[in-house]
PDB file of C-alpha atoms and ligand atoms in Angstrom:
ATOM      1  CA  MET A 387     138.431  -7.746 -98.684  1.00 43.00           C
ATOM      2  CA  LEU A 388     140.212  -8.957 -95.503  1.00 47.00           C
ATOM      3  CA  LYS A 389     139.339 -12.291 -95.041  1.00 57.00           C
ATOM      4  CA  ALA A 390     138.823 -13.699 -91.157  1.00 61.00           C
ATOM      5  CA  ILE A 391     140.615 -16.057 -90.069  1.00 64.00           C
ATOM      6  CA  ASP A 392     138.875 -19.673 -89.948  1.00 72.00           C
ATOM      7  CA  GLU A 393     137.751 -21.499 -86.988  1.00 72.00           C
ATOM      8  CA  HIS A 394     140.598 -24.379 -88.210  1.00 71.00           C
ATOM      9  CA  GLN A 395     142.791 -21.617 -87.685  1.00 68.00           C
ATOM     10  CA  GLU A 396     141.463 -19.833 -84.747  1.00 66.00           C
ATOM     11  CA  GLN A 397     141.828 -22.802 -83.242  1.00 65.00           C
ATOM     12  CA  ALA A 398     145.642 -23.089 -84.194  1.00 61.00           C
ATOM     13  CA  LEU A 399     146.725 -20.287 -82.252  1.00 58.00           C
ATOM     14  CA  GLN A 400     145.078 -20.766 -78.905  1.00 60.00           C
ATOM     15  CA  GLN A 401     146.534 -24.660 -78.476  1.00 60.00           C
ATOM     16  CA  ASP A 402     149.435 -25.275 -81.900  1.00 57.00           C
ATOM     17  CA  LYS A 403     150.623 -27.645 -79.608  1.00 82.00           C
ATOM     18  CA  VAL A 404     149.868 -31.040 -81.159  1.00 91.00           C
ATOM     19  CA  PRO A 405     149.126 -31.223 -85.231  1.00 96.00           C
ATOM     20  CA  GLN A 406     145.673 -31.783 -86.439  1.00 96.00           C
ATOM     21  CA  HIS A 407     147.141 -32.690 -89.736  1.00 98.00           C
ATOM     22  CA  VAL A 408     150.142 -34.181 -90.695  1.00 98.00           C
ATOM     23  CA  ALA A 409     151.370 -34.599 -93.872  1.00 98.00           C
ATOM     24  CA  ILE A 410     154.457 -36.908 -94.624  1.00 98.00           C
ATOM     25  CA  THR A 411     156.224 -36.622 -98.586  1.00 98.00           C
ATOM     26  CA  MET A 412     157.862 -40.331 -97.654  1.00 98.00           C
ATOM     27  CA  ASP A 413     161.025 -39.714 -99.630  1.00 98.00           C
ATOM     28  CA  GLY A 414     164.012 -41.803 -99.829  1.00 98.00           C
ATOM     29  CA  ASN A 415     162.950 -45.103-100.480  1.00 98.00           C
ATOM     30  CA  GLY A 416     165.364 -45.216-103.328  1.00 97.00           C
ATOM     31  CA  ARG A 417     168.703 -44.541-101.637  1.00 98.00           C
ATOM     32  CA  TRP A 418     167.950 -45.963 -98.535  1.00 98.00           C
ATOM     33  CA  ALA A 419     168.137 -49.517-100.868  1.00 98.00           C
ATOM     34  CA  GLN A 420     171.115 -48.064-102.835  1.00 97.00           C
ATOM     35  CA  LYS A 421     173.268 -47.159 -99.699  1.00 98.00           C
ATOM     36  CA  ARG A 422     172.957 -51.299 -99.099  1.00 98.00           C
ATOM     37  CA  GLY A 423     173.638 -52.347-103.119  1.00 98.00           C
ATOM     38  CA  LEU A 424     170.022 -53.741-103.117  1.00 97.00           C
ATOM     39  CA  PRO A 425     167.746 -52.277-105.853  1.00 95.00           C
ATOM     40  CA  ARG A 426     165.130 -49.691-105.110  1.00 95.00           C
ATOM     41  CA  TYR A 427     162.300 -51.928-104.806  1.00 95.00           C
ATOM     42  CA  MET A 428     163.688 -53.232-101.530  1.00 97.00           C
ATOM     43  CA  GLY A 429     163.717 -49.517-100.588  1.00 98.00           C
ATOM     44  CA  HIS A 430     159.606 -49.325-100.811  1.00 98.00           C
ATOM     45  CA  SER A 431     159.044 -52.514 -99.276  1.00 97.00           C
ATOM     46  CA  GLU A 432     160.867 -51.008 -95.948  1.00 98.00           C
ATOM     47  CA  GLY A 433     159.112 -47.732 -96.486  1.00 98.00           C
ATOM     48  CA  VAL A 434     155.775 -49.814 -95.727  1.00 98.00           C
ATOM     49  CA  LYS A 435     156.969 -50.688 -92.924  1.00 98.00           C
ATOM     50  CA  ALA A 436     158.005 -46.781 -92.353  1.00 98.00           C
ATOM     51  CA  LEU A 437     154.670 -46.002 -93.406  1.00 98.00           C
ATOM     52  CA  ILE A 438     152.933 -48.279 -90.755  1.00 98.00           C
ATOM     53  CA  SER A 439     154.456 -47.732 -87.967  1.00 98.00           C
ATOM     54  CA  ALA A 440     153.831 -43.858 -88.707  1.00 98.00           C
ATOM     55  CA  VAL A 441     150.119 -44.650 -88.236  1.00 98.00           C
ATOM     56  CA  LYS A 442     149.998 -46.304 -85.359  1.00 98.00           C
ATOM     57  CA  PHE A 443     152.000 -43.243 -83.862  1.00 98.00           C
ATOM     58  CA  CYS A 444     149.288 -40.838 -85.846  1.00 98.00           C
ATOM     59  CA  VAL A 445     147.083 -42.902 -84.064  1.00 97.00           C
ATOM     60  CA  LYS A 446     148.646 -42.933 -80.305  1.00 96.00           C
ATOM     61  CA  LYS A 447     148.907 -39.086 -80.453  1.00 96.00           C
ATOM     62  CA  GLY A 448     145.603 -38.671 -81.069  1.00 95.00           C
ATOM     63  CA  ILE A 449     146.673 -37.272 -84.960  1.00 97.00           C
ATOM     64  CA  SER A 450     143.473 -36.998 -86.204  1.00 97.00           C
ATOM     65  CA  ILE A 451     144.385 -36.388 -90.143  1.00 98.00           C
ATOM     66  CA  LEU A 452     147.341 -38.405 -91.813  1.00 98.00           C
ATOM     67  CA  THR A 453     148.039 -37.956 -95.256  1.00 98.00           C
ATOM     68  CA  VAL A 454     151.339 -39.517 -97.448  1.00 98.00           C
ATOM     69  CA  PHE A 455     152.104 -39.314-100.248  1.00 98.00           C
ATOM     70  CA  ALA A 456     152.695 -43.251-102.411  1.00 98.00           C
ATOM     71  CA  PHE A 457     152.566 -41.703-105.990  1.00 98.00           C
ATOM     72  CA  SER A 458     151.919 -38.892-107.790  1.00 98.00           C
ATOM     73  CA  THR A 459     151.063 -38.016-110.893  1.00 96.00           C
ATOM     74  CA  GLU A 460     154.543 -38.567-112.320  1.00 95.00           C
ATOM     75  CA  ASN A 461     156.028 -41.511-110.787  1.00 96.00           C
ATOM     76  CA  TRP A 462     153.953 -43.016-114.228  1.00 97.00           C
ATOM     77  CA  TYR A 463     157.450 -42.206-115.397  1.00 96.00           C
ATOM     78  CA  ARG A 464     159.688 -44.338-113.412  1.00 96.00           C
ATOM     79  CA  PRO A 465     161.083 -47.980-115.140  1.00 95.00           C
ATOM     80  CA  LYS A 466     157.966 -49.696-115.595  1.00 96.00           C
ATOM     81  CA  GLY A 467     159.405 -52.375-113.129  1.00 95.00           C
ATOM     82  CA  GLU A 468     159.121 -50.134-110.800  1.00 95.00           C
ATOM     83  CA  VAL A 469     156.240 -49.247-111.623  1.00 96.00           C
ATOM     84  CA  ASN A 470     154.334 -52.824-111.191  1.00 96.00           C
ATOM     85  CA  TYR A 471     156.782 -53.490-107.992  1.00 97.00           C
ATOM     86  CA  LEU A 472     154.217 -50.162-106.778  1.00 97.00           C
ATOM     87  CA  MET A 473     151.531 -50.828-108.005  1.00 97.00           C
ATOM     88  CA  GLY A 474     151.774 -54.581-106.344  1.00 97.00           C
ATOM     89  CA  LEU A 475     153.229 -53.890-102.736  1.00 97.00           C
ATOM     90  CA  MET A 476     149.959 -51.743-102.686  1.00 97.00           C
ATOM     91  CA  LYS A 477     147.463 -54.461-103.268  1.00 96.00           C
ATOM     92  CA  ARG A 478     149.692 -57.192-100.760  1.00 97.00           C
ATOM     93  CA  THR A 479     150.415 -54.020 -98.546  1.00 97.00           C
ATOM     94  CA  PHE A 480     145.942 -53.668 -98.438  1.00 97.00           C
ATOM     95  CA  GLU A 481     145.745 -57.086 -97.856  1.00 95.00           C
ATOM     96  CA  LYS A 482     147.847 -57.624 -95.745  1.00 97.00           C
ATOM     97  CA  HIS A 483     148.020 -54.305 -93.124  1.00 97.00           C
ATOM     98  CA  ILE A 484     143.768 -53.208 -93.675  1.00 97.00           C
ATOM     99  CA  GLU A 485     142.660 -55.207 -91.240  1.00 97.00           C
ATOM    100  CA  GLU A 486     144.628 -53.977 -88.620  1.00 97.00           C
ATOM    101  CA  LEU A 487     144.477 -50.618 -89.337  1.00 97.00           C
ATOM    102  CA  SER A 488     140.748 -50.931 -88.849  1.00 97.00           C
ATOM    103  CA  SER A 489     140.668 -52.181 -85.927  1.00 97.00           C
ATOM    104  CA  GLN A 490     142.121 -49.480 -85.142  1.00 97.00           C
ATOM    105  CA  GLY A 491     139.671 -46.514 -86.011  1.00 98.00           C
ATOM    106  CA  VAL A 492     142.120 -45.847 -88.767  1.00 98.00           C
ATOM    107  CA  ARG A 493     139.444 -44.722 -92.534  1.00 98.00           C
ATOM    108  CA  VAL A 494     141.685 -44.989 -95.625  1.00 98.00           C
ATOM    109  CA  VAL A 495     140.521 -41.874 -97.898  1.00 98.00           C
ATOM    110  CA  TRP A 496     142.437 -42.135-101.535  1.00 98.00           C
ATOM    111  CA  ILE A 497     143.082 -38.437-102.547  1.00 98.00           C
ATOM    112  CA  GLY A 498     144.308 -37.952-106.564  1.00 98.00           C
ATOM    113  CA  ASP A 499     142.990 -38.044-109.531  1.00 97.00           C
ATOM    114  CA  ARG A 500     140.498 -41.299-109.950  1.00 97.00           C
ATOM    115  CA  ASN A 501     140.467 -40.405-114.340  1.00 95.00           C
ATOM    116  CA  GLY A 502     141.734 -42.722-116.102  1.00 92.00           C
ATOM    117  CA  LEU A 503     143.107 -46.054-114.252  1.00 96.00           C
ATOM    118  CA  SER A 504     142.520 -49.650-114.821  1.00 95.00           C
ATOM    119  CA  LYS A 505     140.248 -51.128-113.310  1.00 97.00           C
ATOM    120  CA  ASP A 506     142.213 -53.464-111.439  1.00 94.00           C
ATOM    121  CA  ILE A 507     144.013 -50.294-109.127  1.00 95.00           C
ATOM    122  CA  THR A 508     141.216 -49.153-109.704  1.00 97.00           C
ATOM    123  CA  ASN A 509     139.049 -51.297-107.331  1.00 96.00           C
ATOM    124  CA  ILE A 510     142.209 -51.834-104.688  1.00 94.00           C
ATOM    125  CA  TRP A 511     141.360 -47.976-103.698  1.00 96.00           C
ATOM    126  CA  LEU A 512     137.952 -48.713-103.812  1.00 97.00           C
ATOM    127  CA  ASN A 513     138.024 -50.838-101.641  1.00 97.00           C
ATOM    128  CA  ALA A 514     140.992 -50.303 -98.953  1.00 97.00           C
ATOM    129  CA  GLU A 515     137.830 -46.469 -98.225  1.00 98.00           C
ATOM    130  CA  GLU A 516     134.877 -49.428 -98.327  1.00 98.00           C
ATOM    131  CA  LEU A 517     136.117 -51.735 -95.412  1.00 97.00           C
ATOM    132  CA  THR A 518     137.344 -48.354 -93.611  1.00 98.00           C
ATOM    133  CA  LYS A 519     135.381 -45.849 -94.706  1.00 98.00           C
ATOM    134  CA  ASN A 520     132.997 -46.463 -90.869  1.00 98.00           C
ATOM    135  CA  ASN A 521     135.761 -45.723 -88.424  1.00 98.00           C
ATOM    136  CA  ASN A 522     136.889 -42.233 -87.255  1.00 96.00           C
ATOM    137  CA  ARG A 523     140.173 -42.362 -85.375  1.00 98.00           C
ATOM    138  CA  LEU A 524     142.350 -41.353 -87.547  1.00 98.00           C
ATOM    139  CA  ILE A 525     141.926 -40.435 -90.813  1.00 98.00           C
ATOM    140  CA  LEU A 526     144.063 -41.391 -93.274  1.00 98.00           C
ATOM    141  CA  ASN A 527     144.596 -39.746 -96.748  1.00 98.00           C
ATOM    142  CA  ILE A 528     146.753 -41.769 -98.577  1.00 98.00           C
ATOM    143  CA  ALA A 529     147.718 -39.665-101.940  1.00 98.00           C
ATOM    144  CA  PHE A 530     147.936 -42.182-105.540  1.00 98.00           C
ATOM    145  CA  ASN A 531     147.906 -40.228-108.919  1.00 98.00           C
ATOM    146  CA  TYR A 532     147.983 -37.737-107.259  1.00 98.00           C
ATOM    147  CA  GLY A 533     149.860 -34.052-108.544  1.00 98.00           C
ATOM    148  CA  GLY A 534     148.766 -30.679-106.475  1.00 98.00           C
ATOM    149  CA  ARG A 535     148.393 -28.850-110.177  1.00 98.00           C
ATOM    150  CA  ASN A 536     146.094 -31.732-111.232  1.00 98.00           C
ATOM    151  CA  GLU A 537     143.842 -31.416-108.537  1.00 98.00           C
ATOM    152  CA  ILE A 538     143.292 -27.683-108.386  1.00 98.00           C
ATOM    153  CA  THR A 539     142.944 -28.137-112.594  1.00 98.00           C
ATOM    154  CA  ASN A 540     140.464 -30.848-111.755  1.00 98.00           C
ATOM    155  CA  ALA A 541     139.130 -28.204-109.179  1.00 98.00           C
ATOM    156  CA  THR A 542     138.445 -25.213-111.416  1.00 98.00           C
ATOM    157  CA  ARG A 543     136.875 -27.716-114.069  1.00 98.00           C
ATOM    158  CA  ARG A 544     133.887 -28.990-111.458  1.00 97.00           C
ATOM    159  CA  ILE A 545     133.546 -25.695-110.781  1.00 98.00           C
ATOM    160  CA  VAL A 546     133.579 -24.216-113.917  1.00 98.00           C
ATOM    161  CA  ASP A 547     131.011 -27.141-115.390  1.00 98.00           C
ATOM    162  CA  GLU A 548     129.153 -25.540-111.698  1.00 98.00           C
ATOM    163  CA  VAL A 549     128.818 -22.719-113.397  1.00 98.00           C
ATOM    164  CA  LEU A 550     128.015 -23.460-116.782  1.00 98.00           C
ATOM    165  CA  THR A 551     125.237 -25.424-115.464  1.00 98.00           C
ATOM    166  CA  GLY A 552     123.834 -22.682-112.926  1.00 97.00           C
ATOM    167  CA  LYS A 553     124.447 -24.204-109.737  1.00 98.00           C
ATOM    168  CA  ILE A 554     126.968 -21.790-108.652  1.00 97.00           C
ATOM    169  CA  ASN A 555     127.257 -18.024-109.172  1.00 97.00           C
ATOM    170  CA  PRO A 556     130.301 -16.206-110.593  1.00 97.00           C
ATOM    171  CA  GLU A 557     130.668 -14.486-106.979  1.00 97.00           C
ATOM    172  CA  GLU A 558     129.821 -17.544-104.811  1.00 97.00           C
ATOM    173  CA  ILE A 559     133.713 -18.750-105.917  1.00 97.00           C
ATOM    174  CA  THR A 560     136.062 -17.720-102.674  1.00 97.00           C
ATOM    175  CA  GLU A 561     138.947 -19.151-101.383  1.00 96.00           C
ATOM    176  CA  GLU A 562     136.607 -21.449 -99.437  1.00 96.00           C
ATOM    177  CA  LEU A 563     134.611 -22.742-102.340  1.00 97.00           C
ATOM    178  CA  LEU A 564     137.769 -24.032-103.926  1.00 97.00           C
ATOM    179  CA  SER A 565     138.885 -25.527-100.910  1.00 97.00           C
ATOM    180  CA  ARG A 566     135.826 -27.851-101.033  1.00 97.00           C
ATOM    181  CA  TYR A 567     136.732 -28.787-104.373  1.00 98.00           C
ATOM    182  CA  MET A 568     140.387 -30.403-103.785  1.00 98.00           C
ATOM    183  CA  TYR A 569     140.703 -33.750-102.561  1.00 97.00           C
ATOM    184  CA  THR A 570     140.875 -32.775-100.100  1.00 95.00           C
ATOM    185  CA  GLY A 571     138.120 -31.016 -99.409  1.00 94.00           C
ATOM    186  CA  LYS A 572     136.123 -32.609 -95.971  1.00 90.00           C
ATOM    187  CA  TYR A 573     139.183 -31.601 -94.508  1.00 95.00           C
ATOM    188  CA  VAL A 574     141.059 -29.236 -92.740  1.00 96.00           C
ATOM    189  CA  ASP A 575     144.413 -27.955 -93.904  1.00 97.00           C
ATOM    190  CA  PRO A 576     147.470 -29.136 -92.833  1.00 98.00           C
ATOM    191  CA  ASP A 577     149.197 -28.603 -89.719  1.00 97.00           C
ATOM    192  CA  LEU A 578     152.244 -29.534 -90.393  1.00 98.00           C
ATOM    193  CA  ILE A 579     153.973 -31.186 -93.223  1.00 98.00           C
ATOM    194  CA  ILE A 580     156.849 -33.586 -93.358  1.00 98.00           C
ATOM    195  CA  ARG A 581     159.553 -34.280 -95.990  1.00 98.00           C
ATOM    196  CA  THR A 582     162.186 -37.012 -95.545  1.00 98.00           C
ATOM    197  CA  GLY A 583     164.866 -37.659 -97.783  1.00 98.00           C
ATOM    198  CA  GLY A 584     166.599 -34.269 -96.942  1.00 98.00           C
ATOM    199  CA  GLU A 585     165.140 -32.059-100.271  1.00 98.00           C
ATOM    200  CA  TYR A 586     164.252 -28.650-100.412  1.00 98.00           C
ATOM    201  CA  ARG A 587     161.075 -28.949-102.696  1.00 97.00           C
ATOM    202  CA  LEU A 588     157.357 -29.068-102.708  1.00 97.00           C
ATOM    203  CA  SER A 589     156.934 -31.900-105.313  1.00 97.00           C
ATOM    204  CA  ASN A 590     153.717 -30.716-106.646  1.00 98.00           C
ATOM    205  CA  PHE A 591     152.190 -31.918-102.657  1.00 98.00           C
ATOM    206  CA  LEU A 592     149.559 -30.371-101.479  1.00 98.00           C
ATOM    207  CA  LEU A 593     150.449 -26.640-103.330  1.00 98.00           C
ATOM    208  CA  TRP A 594     146.893 -25.115-102.241  1.00 98.00           C
ATOM    209  CA  GLN A 595     146.869 -26.616 -98.512  1.00 98.00           C
ATOM    210  CA  ALA A 596     150.300 -26.037 -97.682  1.00 98.00           C
ATOM    211  CA  ALA A 597     149.479 -22.882 -97.589  1.00 96.00           C
ATOM    212  CA  TYR A 598     149.715 -21.895 -94.310  1.00 95.00           C
ATOM    213  CA  ALA A 599     151.348 -25.316 -92.718  1.00 97.00           C
ATOM    214  CA  GLU A 600     154.576 -25.603 -90.489  1.00 97.00           C
ATOM    215  CA  TRP A 601     157.848 -27.304 -92.640  1.00 98.00           C
ATOM    216  CA  HIS A 602     159.849 -29.450 -91.175  1.00 98.00           C
ATOM    217  CA  ILE A 603     162.430 -31.140 -93.705  1.00 98.00           C
ATOM    218  CA  THR A 604     164.820 -33.935 -92.085  1.00 98.00           C
ATOM    219  CA  ASP A 605     167.449 -36.349 -94.165  1.00 98.00           C
ATOM    220  CA  THR A 606     166.094 -39.534 -92.997  1.00 98.00           C
ATOM    221  CA  LEU A 607     165.494 -41.378 -95.569  1.00 98.00           C
ATOM    222  CA  TRP A 608     161.819 -43.129 -95.400  1.00 98.00           C
ATOM    223  CA  PRO A 609     162.039 -46.621 -94.206  1.00 98.00           C
ATOM    224  CA  ASP A 610     164.826 -45.831 -91.488  1.00 98.00           C
ATOM    225  CA  PHE A 611     162.244 -42.503 -89.944  1.00 98.00           C
ATOM    226  CA  SER A 612     160.834 -43.746 -86.220  1.00 98.00           C
ATOM    227  CA  ASP A 613     158.718 -42.856 -83.886  1.00 98.00           C
ATOM    228  CA  GLU A 614     161.711 -40.791 -81.905  1.00 97.00           C
ATOM    229  CA  ASP A 615     162.304 -39.293 -85.453  1.00 98.00           C
ATOM    230  CA  PHE A 616     158.158 -38.332 -85.040  1.00 97.00           C
ATOM    231  CA  GLU A 617     158.212 -36.850 -81.642  1.00 96.00           C
ATOM    232  CA  ILE A 618     161.330 -34.603 -83.022  1.00 96.00           C
ATOM    233  CA  ALA A 619     158.690 -33.530 -85.814  1.00 97.00           C
ATOM    234  CA  LEU A 620     156.436 -32.151 -83.628  1.00 96.00           C
ATOM    235  CA  LEU A 621     158.545 -31.237 -80.801  1.00 94.00           C
ATOM    236  CA  SER A 622     160.200 -28.457 -84.092  1.00 94.00           C
ATOM    237  CA  PHE A 623     156.258 -27.533 -84.355  1.00 95.00           C
ATOM    238  CA  SER A 624     155.090 -27.177 -80.971  1.00 93.00           C
ATOM    239  CA  ARG A 625     158.251 -24.630 -80.659  1.00 89.00           C
ATOM    240  CA  ARG A 626     156.365 -22.018 -83.889  1.00 90.00           C
ATOM    241  CA  GLN A 627     154.405 -19.471 -83.710  1.00 84.00           C
ATOM    242  CA  ARG A 628     151.764 -19.322 -85.832  1.00 85.00           C
ATOM    243  CA  ARG A 629     150.556 -16.478 -87.094  1.00 79.00           C
ATOM    244  CA  PHE A 630     148.830 -17.372 -90.632  1.00 82.00           C
ATOM    245  CA  GLY A 631     150.176 -13.554 -91.805  1.00 80.00           C
ATOM    246  CA  ARG A 632     149.056 -11.277 -88.805  1.00 79.00           C
ATOM    247  CA  VAL A 633     150.862  -9.816 -85.617  1.00 80.00           C
ATOM    248  CA  VAL A 634     150.029 -12.279 -82.875  1.00 75.00           C
ATOM    249  CA  GLU A 635     150.561 -10.530 -79.182  1.00 70.00           C
TER     250      GLU A 635
HETATM  251  C1  LIG B2073     159.541 -41.443-102.487  1.00 94.83           C
HETATM  252  O1  LIG B2073     160.908 -42.666-102.405  1.00 94.83           O
HETATM  253  C2  LIG B2073     158.564 -42.074-102.093  1.00 94.83           C
HETATM  254  C3  LIG B2073     157.651 -43.047-103.252  1.00 94.83           C
HETATM  255  C4  LIG B2073     157.547 -42.729-104.838  1.00 94.83           C
HETATM  256  C5  LIG B2073     156.840 -44.434-103.199  1.00 94.83           C
HETATM  257  C6  LIG B2073     156.508 -44.467-101.545  1.00 94.83           C
HETATM  258  C7  LIG B2073     155.262 -45.567-101.298  1.00 94.83           C
HETATM  259  C8  LIG B2073     155.311 -45.885-100.844  1.00 94.83           C
HETATM  260  C9  LIG B2073     156.756 -45.665 -99.168  1.00 94.83           C
HETATM  261  C10 LIG B2073     154.426 -47.120 -99.251  1.00 94.83           C
HETATM  262  C11 LIG B2073     153.220 -47.149-100.113  1.00 94.83           C
HETATM  263  C12 LIG B2073     152.214 -48.123 -99.694  1.00 94.83           C
HETATM  264  C13 LIG B2073     150.806 -47.988 -99.779  1.00 94.83           C
HETATM  265  C14 LIG B2073     150.207 -49.101 -99.439  1.00 94.83           C
HETATM  266  C15 LIG B2073     150.343 -46.246 -99.640  1.00 94.83           C
HETATM  267  P1  LIG B2073     162.037 -42.804-104.349  1.00 94.83           P
HETATM  268  O2  LIG B2073     161.470 -43.479-104.508  1.00 94.83           O
HETATM  269  O3  LIG B2073     161.435 -41.016-105.054  1.00 94.83           O
HETATM  270  O4  LIG B2073     163.592 -42.191-103.395  1.00 94.83           O
HETATM  271  P2  LIG B2073     164.773 -41.579-103.402  1.00 94.83           P
HETATM  272  O5  LIG B2073     164.510 -40.026-103.719  1.00 94.83           O
HETATM  273  O6  LIG B2073     165.753 -42.035-102.229  1.00 94.83           O
HETATM  274  O7  LIG B2073     164.905 -42.117-104.915  1.00 94.83           O
END
């Protein structure tokens, strides 16, 4: 069956110049620190500075959605000290920056698996969501305890439950329906995915949503990612011809 081009793709074909939704794999924090003879965790705290400035950059540019990969379902297997440091850093980051971000119209949304986490950790994220829930200038999706396969598995489980309880007919299961059951269900797919740190891999990020995203991979390590690097990514995006698998005349 020929799938109709959706409204977001239609707009992207017509305007195409500034992405509505940008996603970022913020990689290279550890290497940034190691290059300077510093412990890895210092790369993460520098990474927060780069994240705050990327958020402000998106607000300035009128980008509507920024999705960042902060902590994966696999990152729990890092050394305990690094995991603990990252949890503390996230808490401190919200304490320090949430009001300022909120005053700029940023809404924080946690995307990821909400099951099986400690109350302390869950509350950090729920508080950030609650404090910013009325903002709508920039949706900041933060992928925490996130894995693309985990997301698709959870979506499948929820859909099967709905089928078993008669809320969904199997014939109603379409790509659009699956999209709505992803953690990003309310939002359009990313137009542009940036990966810092120079590795050419997906790392289980936005597997479903990345189907037609444009990629920009840079060697810049995340703590060094500046407005200028972001401009370069946007410029590269603006020169691409998006076709969504079709022929564009
Ligand atoms: C990848 O670099 C980065 C991470 C696993 C953590 C990213 C987290 C932040 C920037 C802080 C987020 C804070 C909030 C509030 C969301 P890496 O350690 O894998 O770097 P490497 O590839 O050089 O080892």
